Protein backbone atom coordinates (compact mmCIF):
# COMPACT_ATOMS: atom_id res chain seq x y z
CA UNK A 1 0.00 0.00 0.00
CA UNK A 2 1.10 3.55 -0.64
CA UNK A 3 2.68 5.65 2.07
CA UNK A 4 1.93 9.36 2.08
CA UNK A 5 3.88 12.06 3.84
CA UNK A 6 2.51 15.54 4.19
CA UNK A 7 5.62 17.69 4.28
CA UNK A 8 6.27 21.25 5.45
CA UNK A 9 4.60 22.62 8.57
CA UNK A 10 2.07 19.79 8.77
CA UNK A 11 4.75 17.08 8.68
CA UNK A 12 2.85 13.84 9.20
CA UNK A 13 2.67 10.41 7.60
CA UNK A 14 -0.47 8.59 6.50
CA UNK A 15 -0.51 4.81 6.27
CA UNK A 16 -4.23 4.03 6.46
CA UNK A 17 -5.82 3.36 3.07
CA UNK A 18 -9.02 5.35 3.69
CA UNK A 19 -7.09 8.23 5.24
CA UNK A 20 -4.68 8.28 2.26
CA UNK A 21 -7.47 8.24 -0.33
CA UNK A 22 -9.41 10.96 1.53
CA UNK A 23 -6.40 13.27 1.91
CA UNK A 24 -5.21 12.78 -1.68
CA UNK A 25 -8.75 13.51 -2.92
CA UNK A 26 -8.49 16.96 -1.31
CA UNK A 27 -5.45 17.52 -3.57
CA UNK A 28 -7.31 16.26 -6.66
CA UNK A 29 -5.36 12.99 -6.69
CA UNK A 30 -7.22 9.69 -7.09
CA UNK A 31 -5.84 6.72 -5.16
CA UNK A 32 -7.13 3.16 -5.43
CA UNK A 33 -5.91 -0.36 -4.93
CA UNK A 34 -6.61 -2.92 -7.61
CA UNK A 35 -6.76 -6.70 -7.32
CA UNK A 36 -6.22 -8.66 -10.58
CA UNK A 37 -9.17 -10.50 -12.14
CA UNK A 38 -6.95 -13.59 -12.22
CA UNK A 39 -3.50 -14.29 -10.77
CA UNK A 40 -0.70 -12.74 -12.80
CA UNK A 41 3.07 -12.83 -12.23
CA UNK A 42 4.79 -9.44 -11.93
CA UNK A 43 7.04 -10.41 -14.86
CA UNK A 44 4.19 -11.72 -17.05
CA UNK A 45 3.97 -10.44 -20.62
CA UNK A 46 2.41 -6.99 -20.98
CA UNK A 47 -0.69 -8.38 -22.73
CA UNK A 48 -1.24 -10.79 -19.84
CA UNK A 49 -0.95 -7.99 -17.28
CA UNK A 50 -3.38 -5.78 -19.23
CA UNK A 51 -5.82 -8.67 -19.50
CA UNK A 52 -5.68 -9.38 -15.73
CA UNK A 53 -6.74 -5.79 -15.02
CA UNK A 54 -8.99 -5.38 -18.07
CA UNK A 55 -12.10 -4.59 -16.03
CA UNK A 56 -10.44 -1.82 -13.99
CA UNK A 57 -8.71 -0.40 -17.07
CA UNK A 58 -11.99 -0.22 -19.01
CA UNK A 59 -13.75 1.47 -16.12
CA UNK A 60 -10.95 4.01 -15.78
CA UNK A 61 -10.91 4.63 -19.55
CA UNK A 62 -14.58 5.56 -19.42
CA UNK A 63 -14.14 7.75 -16.33
CA UNK A 64 -11.10 9.62 -17.62
CA UNK A 65 -11.47 9.48 -21.38
CA UNK A 66 -8.31 7.44 -21.75
CA UNK A 67 -7.86 5.64 -25.06
CA UNK A 68 -4.54 3.84 -24.65
CA UNK A 69 -3.07 1.57 -21.98
CA UNK A 70 0.45 0.18 -21.99
CA UNK A 71 3.01 -1.31 -19.60
CA UNK A 72 6.24 0.50 -18.81
CA UNK A 73 9.14 -1.45 -17.38
CA UNK A 74 12.16 0.21 -15.85
CA UNK A 75 14.99 -1.50 -14.00
CA UNK A 76 18.64 -0.73 -13.19
CA UNK A 77 19.72 -2.23 -16.55
CA UNK A 78 17.40 -0.04 -18.62
CA UNK A 79 19.60 1.85 -21.12
CA UNK A 80 19.59 5.60 -20.52
CA UNK A 81 17.79 5.23 -17.18
CA UNK A 82 19.44 8.25 -15.56
CA UNK A 83 18.66 10.52 -18.51
CA UNK A 84 15.08 9.26 -18.47
CA UNK A 85 14.72 9.95 -14.74
CA UNK A 86 16.31 13.38 -15.06
CA UNK A 87 13.32 14.43 -17.21
CA UNK A 88 10.87 13.75 -14.42
CA UNK A 89 12.68 14.51 -11.15
CA UNK A 90 12.20 18.29 -11.51
CA UNK A 91 8.90 19.98 -10.80
CA UNK A 92 6.72 19.81 -13.90
CA UNK A 93 3.20 19.38 -15.16
CA UNK A 94 1.54 17.84 -18.20
CA UNK A 95 -1.38 18.55 -20.52
CA UNK A 96 -2.33 14.94 -19.80
CA UNK A 97 -3.34 13.08 -16.63
CA UNK A 98 -0.52 10.93 -15.25
CA UNK A 99 -2.16 7.58 -14.48
CA UNK A 100 -0.09 4.74 -13.13
CA UNK A 101 -1.00 1.34 -11.72
CA UNK A 102 2.05 -0.25 -10.12
CA UNK A 103 2.78 -3.90 -10.88
CA UNK A 104 6.28 -4.17 -9.37
CA UNK A 105 9.01 -2.03 -7.84
CA UNK A 106 8.56 1.34 -6.15
CA UNK A 107 8.27 5.00 -7.01
CA UNK A 108 8.08 8.31 -5.19
CA UNK A 109 5.77 11.04 -6.43
CA UNK A 110 5.97 14.51 -4.94
CA UNK A 111 2.83 16.56 -5.47
CA UNK A 112 2.76 20.33 -5.00
CA UNK A 113 -0.86 21.43 -4.70
CA UNK A 114 -1.04 25.21 -5.10
CA UNK A 115 -0.99 26.96 -1.73
CA UNK A 116 -0.77 23.68 0.16
CA UNK A 117 1.92 21.50 1.70
CA UNK A 118 3.95 19.37 -0.67
CA UNK A 119 3.12 15.68 -0.28
CA UNK A 120 5.16 12.61 -1.12
CA UNK A 121 3.46 9.41 -2.20
CA UNK A 122 5.50 6.22 -2.22
CA UNK A 123 3.77 3.68 -4.44
CA UNK A 124 4.20 -0.07 -4.73
CA UNK A 125 2.48 -3.05 -6.35
CA UNK A 126 -1.32 -2.79 -6.24
CA UNK A 127 -1.45 1.02 -6.08
CA UNK A 128 -3.23 3.15 -8.66
CA UNK A 129 -2.52 6.86 -8.73
CA UNK A 130 -4.08 9.47 -11.01
CA UNK A 131 -2.41 12.87 -11.10
CA UNK A 132 -4.70 15.23 -13.04
CA UNK A 133 -3.37 17.34 -15.90
CA UNK A 134 -1.86 20.61 -14.77
CA UNK A 135 -0.85 19.30 -11.32
CA UNK A 136 2.68 20.30 -10.31
CA UNK A 137 4.69 17.20 -9.39
CA UNK A 138 7.96 15.34 -9.79
CA UNK A 139 9.02 11.69 -9.62
CA UNK A 140 11.92 9.59 -8.36
CA UNK A 141 12.63 5.91 -8.21
CA UNK A 142 13.52 4.28 -4.88
CA UNK A 143 16.76 2.39 -4.22
CA UNK A 144 15.58 -0.70 -6.12
CA UNK A 145 15.48 1.51 -9.25
CA UNK A 146 12.69 -0.64 -10.53
CA UNK A 147 9.15 0.11 -11.52
CA UNK A 148 6.70 -1.74 -13.72
CA UNK A 149 3.41 0.00 -14.25
CA UNK A 150 0.33 0.19 -16.42
CA UNK A 151 -0.05 3.67 -17.93
CA UNK A 152 -3.22 5.15 -19.36
CA UNK A 153 -3.30 8.04 -21.80
CA UNK A 154 -5.85 10.37 -23.36
CA UNK A 155 -3.23 11.48 -25.86
CA UNK A 156 0.40 10.42 -25.51
CA UNK A 157 1.55 13.71 -27.04
CA UNK A 158 0.26 15.52 -23.94
CA UNK A 159 2.64 13.71 -21.64
CA UNK A 160 5.62 15.97 -22.41
CA UNK A 161 6.87 17.48 -19.13
CA UNK A 162 6.48 21.25 -18.79
CA UNK A 163 8.90 22.50 -16.17
CA UNK A 164 7.92 25.09 -13.58
CA UNK A 165 11.62 25.89 -12.98
CA UNK A 166 10.62 26.77 -9.40
CA UNK A 167 13.53 24.79 -7.94
CA UNK A 168 11.18 23.73 -5.12
CA UNK A 169 11.99 20.07 -5.77
CA UNK A 170 15.50 20.70 -4.41
CA UNK A 171 14.00 21.31 -0.96
CA UNK A 172 12.74 17.76 -0.62
CA UNK A 173 14.97 14.72 -0.26
CA UNK A 174 13.65 11.89 -2.41
CA UNK A 175 13.53 9.49 0.51
CA UNK A 176 11.35 6.41 0.26
CA UNK A 177 9.96 5.05 3.51
CA UNK A 178 10.40 1.37 2.75
CA UNK A 179 13.48 1.48 0.58
CA UNK A 180 15.79 4.46 0.63
CA UNK A 181 16.12 6.32 -2.65
CA UNK A 182 19.80 7.04 -2.24
CA UNK A 183 21.93 4.36 -3.90
CA UNK A 184 24.55 2.72 -1.74
CA UNK A 185 27.90 4.39 -2.28
CA UNK A 186 31.04 2.70 -1.00
CA UNK A 187 33.22 4.98 1.20
CA UNK A 188 36.02 4.85 -1.41
CA UNK A 189 33.67 6.45 -3.94
CA UNK A 190 32.68 9.36 -1.71
FE1 LIG B 1 5.01 13.77 -14.69
PDB file of N, CA, C and O in Angstrom, residues 1-3 30-36 40-43 49-50 52-53 56-57 60 70-74 98-109 121-131 139-142 144-152 159 179:
ATOM      1  N   UNK A   1       0.830  -1.203   0.000  1.00  0.00           N
ATOM      2  CA  UNK A   1       0.000   0.000   0.000  1.00  0.00           C
ATOM      3  C   UNK A   1       0.869   1.258   0.000  1.00  0.00           C
ATOM      4  O   UNK A   1       1.974   1.234   0.531  1.00  0.00           O
ATOM      5  N   UNK A   2       0.344   2.298  -0.564  1.00  0.00           N
ATOM      6  CA  UNK A   2       1.103   3.551  -0.640  1.00  0.00           C
ATOM      7  C   UNK A   2       1.367   4.117   0.757  1.00  0.00           C
ATOM      8  O   UNK A   2       0.634   3.817   1.701  1.00  0.00           O
ATOM      9  N   UNK A   3       2.418   4.909   0.843  1.00  0.00           N
ATOM     10  CA  UNK A   3       2.682   5.651   2.074  1.00  0.00           C
ATOM     11  C   UNK A   3       2.741   7.129   1.690  1.00  0.00           C
ATOM     12  O   UNK A   3       3.408   7.486   0.727  1.00  0.00           O
ATOM     13  N   UNK A  30      -6.461  10.924  -7.346  1.00  0.00           N
ATOM     14  CA  UNK A  30      -7.215   9.689  -7.093  1.00  0.00           C
ATOM     15  C   UNK A  30      -6.246   8.597  -6.650  1.00  0.00           C
ATOM     16  O   UNK A  30      -5.181   8.427  -7.262  1.00  0.00           O
ATOM     17  N   UNK A  31      -6.635   7.861  -5.612  1.00  0.00           N
ATOM     18  CA  UNK A  31      -5.836   6.723  -5.160  1.00  0.00           C
ATOM     19  C   UNK A  31      -6.758   5.521  -4.986  1.00  0.00           C
ATOM     20  O   UNK A  31      -7.801   5.625  -4.355  1.00  0.00           O
ATOM     21  N   UNK A  32      -6.361   4.394  -5.574  1.00  0.00           N
ATOM     22  CA  UNK A  32      -7.134   3.162  -5.432  1.00  0.00           C
ATOM     23  C   UNK A  32      -6.163   2.003  -5.317  1.00  0.00           C
ATOM     24  O   UNK A  32      -4.986   2.134  -5.664  1.00  0.00           O
ATOM     25  N   UNK A  33      -6.691   0.880  -4.860  1.00  0.00           N
ATOM     26  CA  UNK A  33      -5.907  -0.358  -4.928  1.00  0.00           C
ATOM     27  C   UNK A  33      -6.673  -1.330  -5.808  1.00  0.00           C
ATOM     28  O   UNK A  33      -7.895  -1.450  -5.673  1.00  0.00           O
ATOM     29  N   UNK A  34      -5.973  -1.973  -6.693  1.00  0.00           N
ATOM     30  CA  UNK A  34      -6.606  -2.917  -7.612  1.00  0.00           C
ATOM     31  C   UNK A  34      -6.139  -4.345  -7.294  1.00  0.00           C
ATOM     32  O   UNK A  34      -4.975  -4.569  -6.939  1.00  0.00           O
ATOM     33  N   UNK A  35      -7.078  -5.281  -7.469  1.00  0.00           N
ATOM     34  CA  UNK A  35      -6.757  -6.704  -7.323  1.00  0.00           C
ATOM     35  C   UNK A  35      -6.994  -7.318  -8.705  1.00  0.00           C
ATOM     36  O   UNK A  35      -8.028  -7.044  -9.318  1.00  0.00           O
ATOM     37  N   UNK A  36      -6.047  -8.133  -9.211  1.00  0.00           N
ATOM     38  CA  UNK A  36      -6.225  -8.660 -10.575  1.00  0.00           C
ATOM     39  C   UNK A  36      -7.423  -9.594 -10.693  1.00  0.00           C
ATOM     40  O   UNK A  36      -7.777 -10.284  -9.725  1.00  0.00           O
ATOM     41  N   UNK A  40      -1.646 -13.097 -11.740  1.00  0.00           N
ATOM     42  CA  UNK A  40      -0.699 -12.739 -12.801  1.00  0.00           C
ATOM     43  C   UNK A  40       0.667 -12.459 -12.168  1.00  0.00           C
ATOM     44  O   UNK A  40       0.755 -11.763 -11.155  1.00  0.00           O
ATOM     45  N   UNK A  41       1.711 -13.030 -12.754  1.00  0.00           N
ATOM     46  CA  UNK A  41       3.066 -12.826 -12.225  1.00  0.00           C
ATOM     47  C   UNK A  41       3.524 -11.417 -12.558  1.00  0.00           C
ATOM     48  O   UNK A  41       3.123 -10.859 -13.583  1.00  0.00           O
ATOM     49  N   UNK A  42       4.373 -10.836 -11.688  1.00  0.00           N
ATOM     50  CA  UNK A  42       4.793  -9.444 -11.927  1.00  0.00           C
ATOM     51  C   UNK A  42       5.650  -9.320 -13.188  1.00  0.00           C
ATOM     52  O   UNK A  42       5.776  -8.249 -13.744  1.00  0.00           O
ATOM     53  N   UNK A  43       6.238 -10.463 -13.637  1.00  0.00           N
ATOM     54  CA  UNK A  43       7.045 -10.412 -14.858  1.00  0.00           C
ATOM     55  C   UNK A  43       6.299 -11.020 -16.062  1.00  0.00           C
ATOM     56  O   UNK A  43       6.906 -11.319 -17.087  1.00  0.00           O
ATOM     57  N   UNK A  49      -0.715  -8.935 -18.381  1.00  0.00           N
ATOM     58  CA  UNK A  49      -0.952  -7.990 -17.281  1.00  0.00           C
ATOM     59  C   UNK A  49      -2.180  -7.133 -17.608  1.00  0.00           C
ATOM     60  O   UNK A  49      -3.075  -6.959 -16.776  1.00  0.00           O
ATOM     61  N   UNK A  50      -2.245  -6.624 -18.830  1.00  0.00           N
ATOM     62  CA  UNK A  50      -3.378  -5.775 -19.228  1.00  0.00           C
ATOM     63  C   UNK A  50      -4.679  -6.566 -19.169  1.00  0.00           C
ATOM     64  O   UNK A  50      -5.725  -6.027 -18.776  1.00  0.00           O
ATOM     65  N   UNK A  52      -5.319  -9.107 -17.133  1.00  0.00           N
ATOM     66  CA  UNK A  52      -5.678  -9.379 -15.732  1.00  0.00           C
ATOM     67  C   UNK A  52      -6.402  -8.194 -15.096  1.00  0.00           C
ATOM     68  O   UNK A  52      -7.186  -8.364 -14.169  1.00  0.00           O
ATOM     69  N   UNK A  53      -6.118  -7.000 -15.596  1.00  0.00           N
ATOM     70  CA  UNK A  53      -6.741  -5.793 -15.019  1.00  0.00           C
ATOM     71  C   UNK A  53      -7.706  -5.138 -16.017  1.00  0.00           C
ATOM     72  O   UNK A  53      -8.015  -3.951 -15.890  1.00  0.00           O
ATOM     73  N   UNK A  56     -10.789  -3.111 -14.611  1.00  0.00           N
ATOM     74  CA  UNK A  56     -10.439  -1.825 -13.989  1.00  0.00           C
ATOM     75  C   UNK A  56      -9.989  -0.814 -15.037  1.00  0.00           C
ATOM     76  O   UNK A  56     -10.326   0.372 -14.970  1.00  0.00           O
ATOM     77  N   UNK A  57      -9.212  -1.302 -16.022  1.00  0.00           N
ATOM     78  CA  UNK A  57      -8.713  -0.402 -17.069  1.00  0.00           C
ATOM     79  C   UNK A  57      -9.883   0.170 -17.868  1.00  0.00           C
ATOM     80  O   UNK A  57      -9.931   1.373 -18.137  1.00  0.00           O
ATOM     81  N   UNK A  60     -11.733   2.771 -15.874  1.00  0.00           N
ATOM     82  CA  UNK A  60     -10.955   4.012 -15.777  1.00  0.00           C
ATOM     83  C   UNK A  60     -10.948   4.755 -17.111  1.00  0.00           C
ATOM     84  O   UNK A  60     -11.007   5.991 -17.149  1.00  0.00           O
ATOM     85  N   UNK A  70      -0.734   0.986 -21.704  1.00  0.00           N
ATOM     86  CA  UNK A  70       0.448   0.176 -21.993  1.00  0.00           C
ATOM     87  C   UNK A  70       1.136  -0.183 -20.685  1.00  0.00           C
ATOM     88  O   UNK A  70       0.653   0.173 -19.605  1.00  0.00           O
ATOM     89  N   UNK A  71       2.245  -0.910 -20.784  1.00  0.00           N
ATOM     90  CA  UNK A  71       3.005  -1.306 -19.599  1.00  0.00           C
ATOM     91  C   UNK A  71       4.423  -0.782 -19.758  1.00  0.00           C
ATOM     92  O   UNK A  71       5.071  -1.043 -20.774  1.00  0.00           O
ATOM     93  N   UNK A  72       4.864   0.004 -18.779  1.00  0.00           N
ATOM     94  CA  UNK A  72       6.244   0.502 -18.807  1.00  0.00           C
ATOM     95  C   UNK A  72       7.061  -0.316 -17.810  1.00  0.00           C
ATOM     96  O   UNK A  72       6.564  -0.686 -16.754  1.00  0.00           O
ATOM     97  N   UNK A  73       8.277  -0.602 -18.196  1.00  0.00           N
ATOM     98  CA  UNK A  73       9.139  -1.449 -17.381  1.00  0.00           C
ATOM     99  C   UNK A  73      10.497  -0.790 -17.269  1.00  0.00           C
ATOM    100  O   UNK A  73      11.163  -0.564 -18.278  1.00  0.00           O
ATOM    101  N   UNK A  74      10.878  -0.451 -16.063  1.00  0.00           N
ATOM    102  CA  UNK A  74      12.157   0.215 -15.853  1.00  0.00           C
ATOM    103  C   UNK A  74      12.913  -0.540 -14.767  1.00  0.00           C
ATOM    104  O   UNK A  74      12.343  -0.880 -13.737  1.00  0.00           O
ATOM    105  N   UNK A  98      -1.570  11.951 -15.414  1.00  0.00           N
ATOM    106  CA  UNK A  98      -0.525  10.930 -15.246  1.00  0.00           C
ATOM    107  C   UNK A  98      -1.167   9.803 -14.443  1.00  0.00           C
ATOM    108  O   UNK A  98      -1.434   9.950 -13.257  1.00  0.00           O
ATOM    109  N   UNK A  99      -1.450   8.693 -15.112  1.00  0.00           N
ATOM    110  CA  UNK A  99      -2.161   7.582 -14.485  1.00  0.00           C
ATOM    111  C   UNK A  99      -1.248   6.365 -14.455  1.00  0.00           C
ATOM    112  O   UNK A  99      -0.773   5.926 -15.506  1.00  0.00           O
ATOM    113  N   UNK A 100      -0.999   5.864 -13.269  1.00  0.00           N
ATOM    114  CA  UNK A 100      -0.086   4.741 -13.134  1.00  0.00           C
ATOM    115  C   UNK A 100      -0.673   3.702 -12.181  1.00  0.00           C
ATOM    116  O   UNK A 100      -1.066   4.044 -11.073  1.00  0.00           O
ATOM    117  N   UNK A 101      -0.674   2.439 -12.620  1.00  0.00           N
ATOM    118  CA  UNK A 101      -0.998   1.340 -11.721  1.00  0.00           C
ATOM    119  C   UNK A 101       0.266   0.511 -11.572  1.00  0.00           C
ATOM    120  O   UNK A 101       0.811  -0.012 -12.556  1.00  0.00           O
ATOM    121  N   UNK A 102       0.744   0.361 -10.350  1.00  0.00           N
ATOM    122  CA  UNK A 102       2.053  -0.252 -10.124  1.00  0.00           C
ATOM    123  C   UNK A 102       1.930  -1.777 -10.044  1.00  0.00           C
ATOM    124  O   UNK A 102       1.130  -2.306  -9.277  1.00  0.00           O
ATOM    125  N   UNK A 103       2.764  -2.431 -10.843  1.00  0.00           N
ATOM    126  CA  UNK A 103       2.783  -3.904 -10.878  1.00  0.00           C
ATOM    127  C   UNK A 103       3.964  -4.432 -10.058  1.00  0.00           C
ATOM    128  O   UNK A 103       3.858  -5.464  -9.400  1.00  0.00           O
ATOM    129  N   UNK A 104       5.085  -3.740 -10.110  1.00  0.00           N
ATOM    130  CA  UNK A 104       6.276  -4.171  -9.370  1.00  0.00           C
ATOM    131  C   UNK A 104       7.186  -2.972  -9.133  1.00  0.00           C
ATOM    132  O   UNK A 104       7.095  -1.965  -9.846  1.00  0.00           O
ATOM    133  N   UNK A 105       8.069  -3.092  -8.139  1.00  0.00           N
ATOM    134  CA  UNK A 105       9.015  -2.030  -7.841  1.00  0.00           C
ATOM    135  C   UNK A 105       8.367  -0.933  -7.005  1.00  0.00           C
ATOM    136  O   UNK A 105       7.291  -1.124  -6.419  1.00  0.00           O
ATOM    137  N   UNK A 106       9.017   0.228  -6.978  1.00  0.00           N
ATOM    138  CA  UNK A 106       8.564   1.344  -6.150  1.00  0.00           C
ATOM    139  C   UNK A 106       8.777   2.663  -6.885  1.00  0.00           C
ATOM    140  O   UNK A 106       9.616   2.754  -7.776  1.00  0.00           O
ATOM    141  N   UNK A 107       8.063   3.662  -6.466  1.00  0.00           N
ATOM    142  CA  UNK A 107       8.270   5.003  -7.011  1.00  0.00           C
ATOM    143  C   UNK A 107       7.839   6.033  -5.993  1.00  0.00           C
ATOM    144  O   UNK A 107       7.053   5.734  -5.078  1.00  0.00           O
ATOM    145  N   UNK A 108       8.389   7.237  -6.135  1.00  0.00           N
ATOM    146  CA  UNK A 108       8.075   8.308  -5.192  1.00  0.00           C
ATOM    147  C   UNK A 108       7.606   9.541  -5.966  1.00  0.00           C
ATOM    148  O   UNK A 108       8.402  10.171  -6.674  1.00  0.00           O
ATOM    149  N   UNK A 109       6.327   9.817  -5.844  1.00  0.00           N
ATOM    150  CA  UNK A 109       5.772  11.037  -6.433  1.00  0.00           C
ATOM    151  C   UNK A 109       5.784  12.135  -5.377  1.00  0.00           C
ATOM    152  O   UNK A 109       5.381  11.898  -4.238  1.00  0.00           O
ATOM    153  N   UNK A 121       4.248  10.644  -2.135  1.00  0.00           N
ATOM    154  CA  UNK A 121       3.461   9.412  -2.203  1.00  0.00           C
ATOM    155  C   UNK A 121       4.379   8.312  -2.695  1.00  0.00           C
ATOM    156  O   UNK A 121       4.842   8.345  -3.840  1.00  0.00           O
ATOM    157  N   UNK A 122       4.672   7.367  -1.816  1.00  0.00           N
ATOM    158  CA  UNK A 122       5.501   6.225  -2.223  1.00  0.00           C
ATOM    159  C   UNK A 122       4.551   5.118  -2.657  1.00  0.00           C
ATOM    160  O   UNK A 122       3.707   4.674  -1.880  1.00  0.00           O
ATOM    161  N   UNK A 123       4.695   4.692  -3.901  1.00  0.00           N
ATOM    162  CA  UNK A 123       3.772   3.684  -4.439  1.00  0.00           C
ATOM    163  C   UNK A 123       4.477   2.349  -4.618  1.00  0.00           C
ATOM    164  O   UNK A 123       5.691   2.292  -4.828  1.00  0.00           O
ATOM    165  N   UNK A 124       3.680   1.287  -4.527  1.00  0.00           N
ATOM    166  CA  UNK A 124       4.203  -0.070  -4.729  1.00  0.00           C
ATOM    167  C   UNK A 124       3.125  -0.900  -5.416  1.00  0.00           C
ATOM    168  O   UNK A 124       2.036  -0.370  -5.737  1.00  0.00           O
ATOM    169  N   UNK A 125       3.402  -2.182  -5.615  1.00  0.00           N
ATOM    170  CA  UNK A 125       2.481  -3.050  -6.352  1.00  0.00           C
ATOM    171  C   UNK A 125       1.072  -2.979  -5.774  1.00  0.00           C
ATOM    172  O   UNK A 125       0.893  -3.036  -4.559  1.00  0.00           O
ATOM    173  N   UNK A 126       0.076  -2.838  -6.663  1.00  0.00           N
ATOM    174  CA  UNK A 126      -1.321  -2.792  -6.240  1.00  0.00           C
ATOM    175  C   UNK A 126      -1.882  -1.391  -6.144  1.00  0.00           C
ATOM    176  O   UNK A 126      -3.088  -1.215  -5.978  1.00  0.00           O
ATOM    177  N   UNK A 127      -1.000  -0.366  -6.223  1.00  0.00           N
ATOM    178  CA  UNK A 127      -1.448   1.024  -6.083  1.00  0.00           C
ATOM    179  C   UNK A 127      -1.767   1.646  -7.437  1.00  0.00           C
ATOM    180  O   UNK A 127      -0.978   1.542  -8.383  1.00  0.00           O
ATOM    181  N   UNK A 128      -2.899   2.327  -7.497  1.00  0.00           N
ATOM    182  CA  UNK A 128      -3.235   3.148  -8.662  1.00  0.00           C
ATOM    183  C   UNK A 128      -3.207   4.608  -8.228  1.00  0.00           C
ATOM    184  O   UNK A 128      -3.793   4.963  -7.202  1.00  0.00           O
ATOM    185  N   UNK A 129      -2.543   5.430  -9.008  1.00  0.00           N
ATOM    186  CA  UNK A 129      -2.520   6.860  -8.727  1.00  0.00           C
ATOM    187  C   UNK A 129      -2.873   7.608 -10.002  1.00  0.00           C
ATOM    188  O   UNK A 129      -2.413   7.250 -11.089  1.00  0.00           O
ATOM    189  N   UNK A 130      -3.741   8.625  -9.858  1.00  0.00           N
ATOM    190  CA  UNK A 130      -4.083   9.467 -11.008  1.00  0.00           C
ATOM    191  C   UNK A 130      -3.785  10.911 -10.635  1.00  0.00           C
ATOM    192  O   UNK A 130      -4.396  11.459  -9.717  1.00  0.00           O
ATOM    193  N   UNK A 131      -2.806  11.484 -11.321  1.00  0.00           N
ATOM    194  CA  UNK A 131      -2.412  12.874 -11.096  1.00  0.00           C
ATOM    195  C   UNK A 131      -3.028  13.682 -12.237  1.00  0.00           C
ATOM    196  O   UNK A 131      -2.627  13.521 -13.389  1.00  0.00           O
ATOM    197  N   UNK A 139       8.988  13.141  -9.877  1.00  0.00           N
ATOM    198  CA  UNK A 139       9.021  11.693  -9.625  1.00  0.00           C
ATOM    199  C   UNK A 139      10.452  11.192  -9.479  1.00  0.00           C
ATOM    200  O   UNK A 139      11.341  11.615 -10.214  1.00  0.00           O
ATOM    201  N   UNK A 140      10.639  10.285  -8.524  1.00  0.00           N
ATOM    202  CA  UNK A 140      11.922   9.592  -8.361  1.00  0.00           C
ATOM    203  C   UNK A 140      11.677   8.095  -8.208  1.00  0.00           C
ATOM    204  O   UNK A 140      10.615   7.686  -7.730  1.00  0.00           O
ATOM    205  N   UNK A 141      12.668   7.327  -8.559  1.00  0.00           N
ATOM    206  CA  UNK A 141      12.630   5.910  -8.215  1.00  0.00           C
ATOM    207  C   UNK A 141      13.157   5.757  -6.789  1.00  0.00           C
ATOM    208  O   UNK A 141      13.800   6.661  -6.253  1.00  0.00           O
ATOM    209  N   UNK A 142      12.923   4.601  -6.182  1.00  0.00           N
ATOM    210  CA  UNK A 142      13.517   4.285  -4.883  1.00  0.00           C
ATOM    211  C   UNK A 142      14.817   3.514  -5.144  1.00  0.00           C
ATOM    212  O   UNK A 142      15.259   3.402  -6.291  1.00  0.00           O
ATOM    213  N   UNK A 144      15.606   0.491  -5.250  1.00  0.00           N
ATOM    214  CA  UNK A 144      15.578  -0.701  -6.116  1.00  0.00           C
ATOM    215  C   UNK A 144      15.614  -0.309  -7.602  1.00  0.00           C
ATOM    216  O   UNK A 144      15.830  -1.150  -8.458  1.00  0.00           O
ATOM    217  N   UNK A 145      15.438   0.973  -7.876  1.00  0.00           N
ATOM    218  CA  UNK A 145      15.485   1.510  -9.249  1.00  0.00           C
ATOM    219  C   UNK A 145      14.676   0.626 -10.211  1.00  0.00           C
ATOM    220  O   UNK A 145      15.088   0.318 -11.324  1.00  0.00           O
ATOM    221  N   UNK A 146      13.519   0.265  -9.739  1.00  0.00           N
ATOM    222  CA  UNK A 146      12.690  -0.642 -10.527  1.00  0.00           C
ATOM    223  C   UNK A 146      11.248  -0.186 -10.419  1.00  0.00           C
ATOM    224  O   UNK A 146      10.757   0.072  -9.325  1.00  0.00           O
ATOM    225  N   UNK A 147      10.588  -0.101 -11.549  1.00  0.00           N
ATOM    226  CA  UNK A 147       9.151   0.106 -11.519  1.00  0.00           C
ATOM    227  C   UNK A 147       8.553  -0.488 -12.783  1.00  0.00           C
ATOM    228  O   UNK A 147       9.110  -0.353 -13.880  1.00  0.00           O
ATOM    229  N   UNK A 148       7.456  -1.226 -12.582  1.00  0.00           N
ATOM    230  CA  UNK A 148       6.703  -1.743 -13.715  1.00  0.00           C
ATOM    231  C   UNK A 148       5.281  -1.267 -13.494  1.00  0.00           C
ATOM    232  O   UNK A 148       4.724  -1.474 -12.403  1.00  0.00           O
ATOM    233  N   UNK A 149       4.709  -0.625 -14.476  1.00  0.00           N
ATOM    234  CA  UNK A 149       3.406   0.000 -14.251  1.00  0.00           C
ATOM    235  C   UNK A 149       2.583   0.027 -15.522  1.00  0.00           C
ATOM    236  O   UNK A 149       3.113   0.127 -16.626  1.00  0.00           O
ATOM    237  N   UNK A 150       1.260  -0.063 -15.328  1.00  0.00           N
ATOM    238  CA  UNK A 150       0.328   0.186 -16.425  1.00  0.00           C
ATOM    239  C   UNK A 150       0.143   1.702 -16.507  1.00  0.00           C
ATOM    240  O   UNK A 150      -0.002   2.368 -15.484  1.00  0.00           O
ATOM    241  N   UNK A 151       0.191   2.243 -17.720  1.00  0.00           N
ATOM    242  CA  UNK A 151      -0.052   3.674 -17.925  1.00  0.00           C
ATOM    243  C   UNK A 151      -1.306   3.829 -18.781  1.00  0.00           C
ATOM    244  O   UNK A 151      -1.542   3.009 -19.673  1.00  0.00           O
ATOM    245  N   UNK A 152      -2.069   4.851 -18.512  1.00  0.00           N
ATOM    246  CA  UNK A 152      -3.220   5.153 -19.362  1.00  0.00           C
ATOM    247  C   UNK A 152      -3.072   6.565 -19.907  1.00  0.00           C
ATOM    248  O   UNK A 152      -2.592   7.457 -19.196  1.00  0.00           O
ATOM    249  N   UNK A 159       1.890  14.132 -22.820  1.00  0.00           N
ATOM    250  CA  UNK A 159       2.638  13.714 -21.643  1.00  0.00           C
ATOM    251  C   UNK A 159       4.038  14.330 -21.572  1.00  0.00           C
ATOM    252  O   UNK A 159       4.824  14.031 -20.695  1.00  0.00           O
ATOM    253  N   UNK A 179      12.167   1.698   1.190  1.00  0.00           N
ATOM    254  CA  UNK A 179      13.481   1.484   0.585  1.00  0.00           C
ATOM    255  C   UNK A 179      14.053   2.866   0.309  1.00  0.00           C
ATOM    256  O   UNK A 179      13.427   3.657  -0.359  1.00  0.00           O
TER     257      UNK A 179
END
